[in-house]
Amino acid sequence: MARFAPLARLPRPARWAVRILAVLLALALVLTLYGWWTVRRSYPQVGGRVTVPGLGADVTVFRDRWGVPQIYADNAEDLMRAQGYVHAQDRFWEMDFRRHITAGRLSELFGKTTLDTDKVVRTLGWRRVAEQELPLLRPDTRRYLDAYAQGVNAWLAGHRNTATQSLEYSVLGLQRGGYHPEPWTAVDSLSWLKAMAWDLRSNMDEELGRAIAATKVSPARVDQLYPDYPYDRNPVIVPGDGNSGGRTGPAPRARALSPALTRVAAAIHAMPTMLGNGAPGLGSNSWVVSGARTNTGRPLLANDPHLAPQMPSLWYQAGLHCRTPSAACPFDVTGFTFSGVPGVIIGHNARIAWGFTNLGPDVTDLFLERVTGATYEYKGRQEPLTVRTEQIKVAGGKPVTLTVRATRHGPLLSDVMDTVRTAGNGTAVALRWTALDPGRTADAIVSLDTAGDWQRFRDAARLFEVPAQNLVYADVDGHIGYQAPGRIPIRSSGDGRWPAQGWTGKEEWTGYIPFDDLPRTYDPPQGYIVTANNAAVGPGYPRMLTRDWAYGYRAARIAELVQRAPKIDAATMGRIQLDDRNGFAPTLVPHLLRVGSGPAVALLRGWDFTQPAGSAPAAFYNAVYRHLLLRTFNDELPDGARPDGGDRWFEVLRNLLNRPDDPWWDDVRTPARETRDDMLRLAVKDADHELRDRLGDDPKKWRWGDLHTLTITNQTFGTSGIGPIEWLFNRGPLKLSGGDSLVDATGWNPQEGYQVDWVPSMRMIADLADLDRSRWINLTGASGHAFADHYWDQARLWAHGDTIPMRSAPDTVRREAAHTLTLRPQRR
């Protein structure tokens, strides 16, 4: 009893307070242990043995210190079963969420808040197209898709309790109990390729932006906002000759079309941010240098796709290896995969390496339709609309019936956000898009993974129909190359820059550009190839690809750095990926120094135009640039056409700076007529005031990284508005270098602020002298499980520009394995 004497001597209220505190501490401990157990119970088994029904023989999964798996099997089907199993181990919630996106079934999980997204996807019919694609694929591709699904479902069978699948299911259960995922199917995998095609859908947003801008200003002034590509200053990938293809179509009667166009814009922006929503910087960098320019005499290849950031990263690193590669088991490939899709998307096998950037051809057209009741006009006659109904289940609510109407040109996208179906004047907008026709891109992935030379690489590219990409190539024999693939339409007239007048029948798609007519080059004499969404061909190329390229600032800088280096190694390639010089700043800064003064403007004197996170001049410059765009254009342009970043606006301003009295400089909201210098002074003043308010009164202490931050956001619960739940799944903020249309392309939208909204989603450098010396980094990490060791263990390295070893040699993989898991067949 003596041990309780100190408590007994306390006054009664104090004794009760101590007892209550002890109970609360015990309760907190119990809740902490329960939370720890709840989080960890979904973590994957990464060591030992596990039985996987359907396997024909043992499969070994080595994971390195970063959790990256290298999978070894005796036959191709077992390899794909194992990939499905491993993807599900780390990323099943992400996979389940993605298939709900692509099927237009998000509202089954999240209720009416995602109804608009489901309506858009159902209208586009992604899953319907994927179902049509499956029977078109080669038998081997279908076997791999089925085997992959078997592997996913084997994991599901061993994790029937959703709490053991991922923490997100436990959170989902707080608002919707009783949900259990369905078995995985081959169509689930194919559907995700439609989502990626949407993310990289080329110039639909520019076409829509032109039309929306034309509701307020003349077509001639709209043309000022979409300058021609600067062929005299910035490079093309493959120069062409001949006559320019395509003819400019007429601008629409845009003011009358404003309601329909606005509804189309609203439909596009109802899509999840992970699908890009047409962000202007979505593209990529890739380049390859021949052995003549490297210190090993063998090529080097670099790639960093620019995509919307998400938690976990879009990419999943993995290796797929047949223990004895053969015609029956041809895989020995390492690279970046999509969870939910078998095979490797970007990477290398034992003989070749490849990378992607967005070619950006015009593969979408908006068709203006004259709709009357259940018909639409075409060549002077009324044709019946194609009509189908879709029922969307809504968690916590009644099912919603959606009527989808379509013309010969495609679904009426303007219907989605309008219960009346059409604008008052009978105008609707249909979408023609190559991805809405079934194709064989899944065959291309298998063929790329197993190609061993340039000809087989081109054979694989021939199948890569949607999305159309720039493919760069290198092989261990020392060759480099480039091929543009894709299904790219030929138009009877017009160039796709404006919405077409569907009722005339004069701007139809008459076919597709033959593959052998698409741009390509092999072992070019300069010894390097750069693709950064710049023009693929010169103005004389005889086919019409697009007029809406990125404007070549990144490509020009990469080419400059490659040419400058005496001999290039992997470290040089990595430094180029991180280059943060602003290509437009040398044009704008002299004007700012001419009209401005004070300590903030003084930061720009002697500035080298680079944008590291610690730079004060970069912070001020980007603030001025932002306010210059807002002041110059927001007074006249409507939402959907205002400056949202990208090097198109570099070119717009470059041209306007030479026209000091151009009407764009005038603020139509004021009685005065402002000129160029007025706007420059006002932008300097706005930026100075903003940064003093946000970062303090000493300009020398301003830092670009304090403005330019990235919070990596979970695509489901990361924007819930509930602080503790967002804390569970989001990570950051990270202070980043780089910026819009720089090689280190960390994009931001001037309309919203300086926060990062698209990024180099991964970085890869393949060394063809010794592929085991290749390097890579992911935005987040291998795991999709919050608080797991590999949930975001690569993120800080990525933010600082570091990479990790990209191993592929069997001896190295075994030696550096942190965990080894054996997947065993079910014994009978």
PDB file of N, CA and C in Angstrom, residues 757-826:
ATOM      1  N   ASP A 757       1.865  22.366 -60.406  1.00  0.00           N
ATOM      2  CA  ASP A 757       0.726  21.548 -60.790  1.00  0.00           C
ATOM      3  C   ASP A 757       1.053  20.520 -61.870  1.00  0.00           C
ATOM      4  N   TRP A 758       2.272  20.471 -62.362  1.00  0.00           N
ATOM      5  CA  TRP A 758       2.741  19.347 -63.165  1.00  0.00           C
ATOM      6  C   TRP A 758       4.255  19.270 -63.066  1.00  0.00           C
ATOM      7  N   VAL A 759       4.772  18.067 -63.248  1.00  0.00           N
ATOM      8  CA  VAL A 759       6.155  17.796 -62.865  1.00  0.00           C
ATOM      9  C   VAL A 759       6.795  16.790 -63.822  1.00  0.00           C
ATOM     10  N   PRO A 760       8.140  16.709 -63.810  1.00  0.00           N
ATOM     11  CA  PRO A 760       8.782  15.517 -64.368  1.00  0.00           C
ATOM     12  C   PRO A 760       8.402  14.320 -63.488  1.00  0.00           C
ATOM     13  N   SER A 761       7.479  13.496 -63.970  1.00  0.00           N
ATOM     14  CA  SER A 761       6.873  12.467 -63.123  1.00  0.00           C
ATOM     15  C   SER A 761       7.846  11.362 -62.773  1.00  0.00           C
ATOM     16  N   MET A 762       8.889  11.242 -63.535  1.00  0.00           N
ATOM     17  CA  MET A 762      10.014  10.356 -63.233  1.00  0.00           C
ATOM     18  C   MET A 762      11.192  10.841 -64.040  1.00  0.00           C
ATOM     19  N   ARG A 763      12.364  10.322 -63.763  1.00  0.00           N
ATOM     20  CA  ARG A 763      13.544  10.595 -64.582  1.00  0.00           C
ATOM     21  C   ARG A 763      14.287   9.283 -64.793  1.00  0.00           C
ATOM     22  N   MET A 764      14.785   9.107 -66.002  1.00  0.00           N
ATOM     23  CA  MET A 764      15.522   7.880 -66.340  1.00  0.00           C
ATOM     24  C   MET A 764      16.689   8.238 -67.232  1.00  0.00           C
ATOM     25  N   ILE A 765      17.826   7.587 -66.995  1.00  0.00           N
ATOM     26  CA  ILE A 765      18.997   7.696 -67.870  1.00  0.00           C
ATOM     27  C   ILE A 765      19.475   6.279 -68.133  1.00  0.00           C
ATOM     28  N   ALA A 766      19.380   5.840 -69.386  1.00  0.00           N
ATOM     29  CA  ALA A 766      19.810   4.497 -69.771  1.00  0.00           C
ATOM     30  C   ALA A 766      21.194   4.573 -70.390  1.00  0.00           C
ATOM     31  N   ASP A 767      22.108   3.759 -69.862  1.00  0.00           N
ATOM     32  CA  ASP A 767      23.500   3.727 -70.313  1.00  0.00           C
ATOM     33  C   ASP A 767      23.695   2.460 -71.135  1.00  0.00           C
ATOM     34  N   LEU A 768      23.789   2.611 -72.453  1.00  0.00           N
ATOM     35  CA  LEU A 768      23.875   1.445 -73.335  1.00  0.00           C
ATOM     36  C   LEU A 768      25.247   0.794 -73.327  1.00  0.00           C
ATOM     37  N   ALA A 769      26.245   1.430 -72.692  1.00  0.00           N
ATOM     38  CA  ALA A 769      27.552   0.790 -72.522  1.00  0.00           C
ATOM     39  C   ALA A 769      27.479  -0.274 -71.436  1.00  0.00           C
ATOM     40  N   ASP A 770      26.657  -0.050 -70.454  1.00  0.00           N
ATOM     41  CA  ASP A 770      26.439  -1.016 -69.370  1.00  0.00           C
ATOM     42  C   ASP A 770      25.072  -0.690 -68.767  1.00  0.00           C
ATOM     43  N   LEU A 771      24.061  -1.401 -69.201  1.00  0.00           N
ATOM     44  CA  LEU A 771      22.696  -1.084 -68.778  1.00  0.00           C
ATOM     45  C   LEU A 771      22.520  -1.175 -67.268  1.00  0.00           C
ATOM     46  N   ASP A 772      23.376  -1.927 -66.605  1.00  0.00           N
ATOM     47  CA  ASP A 772      23.297  -2.027 -65.142  1.00  0.00           C
ATOM     48  C   ASP A 772      23.762  -0.743 -64.461  1.00  0.00           C
ATOM     49  N   ARG A 773      24.390   0.182 -65.208  1.00  0.00           N
ATOM     50  CA  ARG A 773      24.785   1.482 -64.661  1.00  0.00           C
ATOM     51  C   ARG A 773      23.726   2.555 -64.905  1.00  0.00           C
ATOM     52  N   SER A 774      22.592   2.170 -65.449  1.00  0.00           N
ATOM     53  CA  SER A 774      21.523   3.137 -65.699  1.00  0.00           C
ATOM     54  C   SER A 774      21.003   3.685 -64.387  1.00  0.00           C
ATOM     55  N   ARG A 775      20.317   4.841 -64.473  1.00  0.00           N
ATOM     56  CA  ARG A 775      19.813   5.538 -63.285  1.00  0.00           C
ATOM     57  C   ARG A 775      18.339   5.863 -63.471  1.00  0.00           C
ATOM     58  N   TRP A 776      17.617   5.975 -62.348  1.00  0.00           N
ATOM     59  CA  TRP A 776      16.204   6.355 -62.408  1.00  0.00           C
ATOM     60  C   TRP A 776      15.747   6.908 -61.078  1.00  0.00           C
ATOM     61  N   ILE A 777      14.596   7.545 -61.117  1.00  0.00           N
ATOM     62  CA  ILE A 777      13.967   8.053 -59.895  1.00  0.00           C
ATOM     63  C   ILE A 777      12.477   8.193 -60.162  1.00  0.00           C
ATOM     64  N   ASN A 778      11.688   7.931 -59.145  1.00  0.00           N
ATOM     65  CA  ASN A 778      10.243   8.085 -59.230  1.00  0.00           C
ATOM     66  C   ASN A 778       9.835   9.294 -58.395  1.00  0.00           C
ATOM     67  N   LEU A 779       8.670   9.846 -58.683  1.00  0.00           N
ATOM     68  CA  LEU A 779       8.205  11.009 -57.935  1.00  0.00           C
ATOM     69  C   LEU A 779       7.959  10.682 -56.474  1.00  0.00           C
ATOM     70  N   THR A 780       7.410   9.527 -56.193  1.00  0.00           N
ATOM     71  CA  THR A 780       7.068   9.179 -54.806  1.00  0.00           C
ATOM     72  C   THR A 780       7.845   7.946 -54.380  1.00  0.00           C
ATOM     73  N   GLY A 781       7.314   6.764 -54.632  1.00  0.00           N
ATOM     74  CA  GLY A 781       7.973   5.536 -54.247  1.00  0.00           C
ATOM     75  C   GLY A 781       7.190   4.360 -54.779  1.00  0.00           C
ATOM     76  N   ALA A 782       7.650   3.155 -54.443  1.00  0.00           N
ATOM     77  CA  ALA A 782       7.017   1.953 -54.969  1.00  0.00           C
ATOM     78  C   ALA A 782       5.650   1.700 -54.352  1.00  0.00           C
ATOM     79  N   SER A 783       5.475   2.080 -53.107  1.00  0.00           N
ATOM     80  CA  SER A 783       4.288   1.658 -52.362  1.00  0.00           C
ATOM     81  C   SER A 783       3.151   2.656 -52.491  1.00  0.00           C
ATOM     82  N   GLY A 784       1.942   2.120 -52.480  1.00  0.00           N
ATOM     83  CA  GLY A 784       0.750   2.948 -52.381  1.00  0.00           C
ATOM     84  C   GLY A 784       0.162   2.948 -50.990  1.00  0.00           C
ATOM     85  N   HIS A 785       0.855   2.363 -50.022  1.00  0.00           N
ATOM     86  CA  HIS A 785       0.357   2.248 -48.652  1.00  0.00           C
ATOM     87  C   HIS A 785       0.911   3.386 -47.795  1.00  0.00           C
ATOM     88  N   ALA A 786       0.029   4.244 -47.325  1.00  0.00           N
ATOM     89  CA  ALA A 786       0.456   5.376 -46.490  1.00  0.00           C
ATOM     90  C   ALA A 786       1.261   4.880 -45.302  1.00  0.00           C
ATOM     91  N   PHE A 787       2.364   5.562 -45.024  1.00  0.00           N
ATOM     92  CA  PHE A 787       3.271   5.296 -43.909  1.00  0.00           C
ATOM     93  C   PHE A 787       4.170   4.085 -44.134  1.00  0.00           C
ATOM     94  N   ALA A 788       4.008   3.365 -45.254  1.00  0.00           N
ATOM     95  CA  ALA A 788       4.974   2.323 -45.579  1.00  0.00           C
ATOM     96  C   ALA A 788       6.322   2.967 -45.884  1.00  0.00           C
ATOM     97  N   ASP A 789       7.378   2.188 -45.734  1.00  0.00           N
ATOM     98  CA  ASP A 789       8.727   2.727 -45.930  1.00  0.00           C
ATOM     99  C   ASP A 789       8.921   3.323 -47.322  1.00  0.00           C
ATOM    100  N   HIS A 790       8.221   2.762 -48.298  1.00  0.00           N
ATOM    101  CA  HIS A 790       8.447   3.172 -49.682  1.00  0.00           C
ATOM    102  C   HIS A 790       7.287   3.985 -50.233  1.00  0.00           C
ATOM    103  N   TYR A 791       6.512   4.627 -49.351  1.00  0.00           N
ATOM    104  CA  TYR A 791       5.382   5.442 -49.809  1.00  0.00           C
ATOM    105  C   TYR A 791       5.866   6.698 -50.539  1.00  0.00           C
ATOM    106  N   TRP A 792       6.917   7.314 -49.987  1.00  0.00           N
ATOM    107  CA  TRP A 792       7.453   8.506 -50.675  1.00  0.00           C
ATOM    108  C   TRP A 792       8.946   8.663 -50.411  1.00  0.00           C
ATOM    109  N   ASP A 793       9.632   7.519 -50.308  1.00  0.00           N
ATOM    110  CA  ASP A 793      11.054   7.564 -49.976  1.00  0.00           C
ATOM    111  C   ASP A 793      11.915   8.097 -51.112  1.00  0.00           C
ATOM    112  N   GLN A 794      11.390   8.137 -52.348  1.00  0.00           N
ATOM    113  CA  GLN A 794      12.160   8.716 -53.445  1.00  0.00           C
ATOM    114  C   GLN A 794      11.855  10.198 -53.661  1.00  0.00           C
ATOM    115  N   ALA A 795      10.827  10.722 -52.974  1.00  0.00           N
ATOM    116  CA  ALA A 795      10.353  12.075 -53.283  1.00  0.00           C
ATOM    117  C   ALA A 795      11.398  13.142 -52.991  1.00  0.00           C
ATOM    118  N   ARG A 796      12.037  13.084 -51.845  1.00  0.00           N
ATOM    119  CA  ARG A 796      13.031  14.125 -51.526  1.00  0.00           C
ATOM    120  C   ARG A 796      14.257  14.011 -52.438  1.00  0.00           C
ATOM    121  N   LEU A 797      14.637  12.778 -52.783  1.00  0.00           N
ATOM    122  CA  LEU A 797      15.718  12.608 -53.755  1.00  0.00           C
ATOM    123  C   LEU A 797      15.318  13.218 -55.094  1.00  0.00           C
ATOM    124  N   TRP A 798      14.089  12.924 -55.526  1.00  0.00           N
ATOM    125  CA  TRP A 798      13.577  13.490 -56.780  1.00  0.00           C
ATOM    126  C   TRP A 798      13.613  15.015 -56.731  1.00  0.00           C
ATOM    127  N   ALA A 799      13.172  15.594 -55.618  1.00  0.00           N
ATOM    128  CA  ALA A 799      13.113  17.052 -55.501  1.00  0.00           C
ATOM    129  C   ALA A 799      14.505  17.676 -55.583  1.00  0.00           C
ATOM    130  N   HIS A 800      15.512  16.967 -55.110  1.00  0.00           N
ATOM    131  CA  HIS A 800      16.879  17.486 -55.141  1.00  0.00           C
ATOM    132  C   HIS A 800      17.618  17.098 -56.414  1.00  0.00           C
ATOM    133  N   GLY A 801      16.946  16.365 -57.307  1.00  0.00           N
ATOM    134  CA  GLY A 801      17.576  16.003 -58.570  1.00  0.00           C
ATOM    135  C   GLY A 801      18.449  14.770 -58.508  1.00  0.00           C
ATOM    136  N   ASP A 802      18.336  13.995 -57.447  1.00  0.00           N
ATOM    137  CA  ASP A 802      19.129  12.778 -57.323  1.00  0.00           C
ATOM    138  C   ASP A 802      18.431  11.609 -58.018  1.00  0.00           C
ATOM    139  N   THR A 803      19.196  10.573 -58.313  1.00  0.00           N
ATOM    140  CA  THR A 803      18.654   9.347 -58.880  1.00  0.00           C
ATOM    141  C   THR A 803      19.192   8.158 -58.106  1.00  0.00           C
ATOM    142  N   ILE A 804      18.619   6.984 -58.359  1.00  0.00           N
ATOM    143  CA  ILE A 804      19.068   5.752 -57.720  1.00  0.00           C
ATOM    144  C   ILE A 804      19.451   4.756 -58.810  1.00  0.00           C
ATOM    145  N   PRO A 805      20.219   3.707 -58.461  1.00  0.00           N
ATOM    146  CA  PRO A 805      20.634   2.740 -59.494  1.00  0.00           C
ATOM    147  C   PRO A 805      19.439   2.014 -60.096  1.00  0.00           C
ATOM    148  N   MET A 806      19.473   1.862 -61.401  1.00  0.00           N
ATOM    149  CA  MET A 806      18.450   1.118 -62.146  1.00  0.00           C
ATOM    150  C   MET A 806      19.064  -0.230 -62.527  1.00  0.00           C
ATOM    151  N   ARG A 807      18.998  -1.170 -61.607  1.00  0.00           N
ATOM    152  CA  ARG A 807      19.673  -2.443 -61.801  1.00  0.00           C
ATOM    153  C   ARG A 807      18.865  -3.373 -62.707  1.00  0.00           C
ATOM    154  N   SER A 808      19.601  -4.221 -63.437  1.00  0.00           N
ATOM    155  CA  SER A 808      18.937  -5.212 -64.273  1.00  0.00           C
ATOM    156  C   SER A 808      19.734  -6.498 -64.428  1.00  0.00           C
ATOM    157  N   ALA A 809      21.037  -6.476 -64.143  1.00  0.00           N
ATOM    158  CA  ALA A 809      21.850  -7.681 -64.243  1.00  0.00           C
ATOM    159  C   ALA A 809      21.471  -8.639 -63.117  1.00  0.00           C
ATOM    160  N   PRO A 810      21.239  -9.916 -63.402  1.00  0.00           N
ATOM    161  CA  PRO A 810      20.772 -10.852 -62.359  1.00  0.00           C
ATOM    162  C   PRO A 810      21.677 -10.912 -61.141  1.00  0.00           C
ATOM    163  N   ASP A 811      22.990 -10.944 -61.342  1.00  0.00           N
ATOM    164  CA  ASP A 811      23.896 -11.039 -60.192  1.00  0.00           C
ATOM    165  C   ASP A 811      23.781  -9.802 -59.308  1.00  0.00           C
ATOM    166  N   THR A 812      23.671  -8.615 -59.912  1.00  0.00           N
ATOM    167  CA  THR A 812      23.534  -7.385 -59.134  1.00  0.00           C
ATOM    168  C   THR A 812      22.201  -7.358 -58.406  1.00  0.00           C
ATOM    169  N   VAL A 813      21.158  -7.759 -59.098  1.00  0.00           N
ATOM    170  CA  VAL A 813      19.827  -7.772 -58.473  1.00  0.00           C
ATOM    171  C   VAL A 813      19.828  -8.670 -57.245  1.00  0.00           C
ATOM    172  N   ARG A 814      20.399  -9.869 -57.362  1.00  0.00           N
ATOM    173  CA  ARG A 814      20.438 -10.787 -56.213  1.00  0.00           C
ATOM    174  C   ARG A 814      21.304 -10.233 -55.097  1.00  0.00           C
ATOM    175  N   ARG A 815      22.447  -9.676 -55.456  1.00  0.00           N
ATOM    176  CA  ARG A 815      23.385  -9.180 -54.443  1.00  0.00           C
ATOM    177  C   ARG A 815      22.803  -8.007 -53.666  1.00  0.00           C
ATOM    178  N   GLU A 816      22.029  -7.129 -54.339  1.00  0.00           N
ATOM    179  CA  GLU A 816      21.527  -5.932 -53.687  1.00  0.00           C
ATOM    180  C   GLU A 816      20.100  -6.082 -53.163  1.00  0.00           C
ATOM    181  N   ALA A 817      19.570  -7.291 -53.229  1.00  0.00           N
ATOM    182  CA  ALA A 817      18.196  -7.496 -52.780  1.00  0.00           C
ATOM    183  C   ALA A 817      18.079  -7.301 -51.269  1.00  0.00           C
ATOM    184  N   ALA A 818      17.117  -6.485 -50.864  1.00  0.00           N
ATOM    185  CA  ALA A 818      16.818  -6.337 -49.440  1.00  0.00           C
ATOM    186  C   ALA A 818      15.798  -7.370 -48.981  1.00  0.00           C
ATOM    187  N   HIS A 819      14.960  -7.847 -49.905  1.00  0.00           N
ATOM    188  CA  HIS A 819      13.943  -8.850 -49.590  1.00  0.00           C
ATOM    189  C   HIS A 819      13.807  -9.791 -50.777  1.00  0.00           C
ATOM    190  N   THR A 820      13.524 -11.051 -50.490  1.00  0.00           N
ATOM    191  CA  THR A 820      13.282 -12.044 -51.531  1.00  0.00           C
ATOM    192  C   THR A 820      12.012 -12.804 -51.208  1.00  0.00           C
ATOM    193  N   LEU A 821      11.082 -12.775 -52.141  1.00  0.00           N
ATOM    194  CA  LEU A 821       9.792 -13.450 -51.980  1.00  0.00           C
ATOM    195  C   LEU A 821       9.672 -14.503 -53.071  1.00  0.00           C
ATOM    196  N   THR A 822       9.281 -15.707 -52.677  1.00  0.00           N
ATOM    197  CA  THR A 822       9.023 -16.765 -53.641  1.00  0.00           C
ATOM    198  C   THR A 822       7.518 -16.960 -53.774  1.00  0.00           C
ATOM    199  N   LEU A 823       7.019 -16.824 -55.001  1.00  0.00           N
ATOM    200  CA  LEU A 823       5.617 -17.104 -55.301  1.00  0.00           C
ATOM    201  C   LEU A 823       5.555 -18.538 -55.802  1.00  0.00           C
ATOM    202  N   ARG A 824       4.757 -19.367 -55.130  1.00  0.00           N
ATOM    203  CA  ARG A 824       4.731 -20.787 -55.431  1.00  0.00           C
ATOM    204  C   ARG A 824       3.383 -21.183 -56.003  1.00  0.00           C
ATOM    205  N   PRO A 825       3.381 -22.158 -56.927  1.00  0.00           N
ATOM    206  CA  PRO A 825       2.093 -22.627 -57.431  1.00  0.00           C
ATOM    207  C   PRO A 825       1.335 -23.399 -56.365  1.00  0.00           C
ATOM    208  N   GLN A 826       0.044 -23.475 -56.536  1.00  0.00           N
ATOM    209  CA  GLN A 826      -0.786 -24.235 -55.612  1.00  0.00           C
ATOM    210  C   GLN A 826      -0.585 -25.715 -55.889  1.00  0.00           C
TER     211      GLN A 826
END
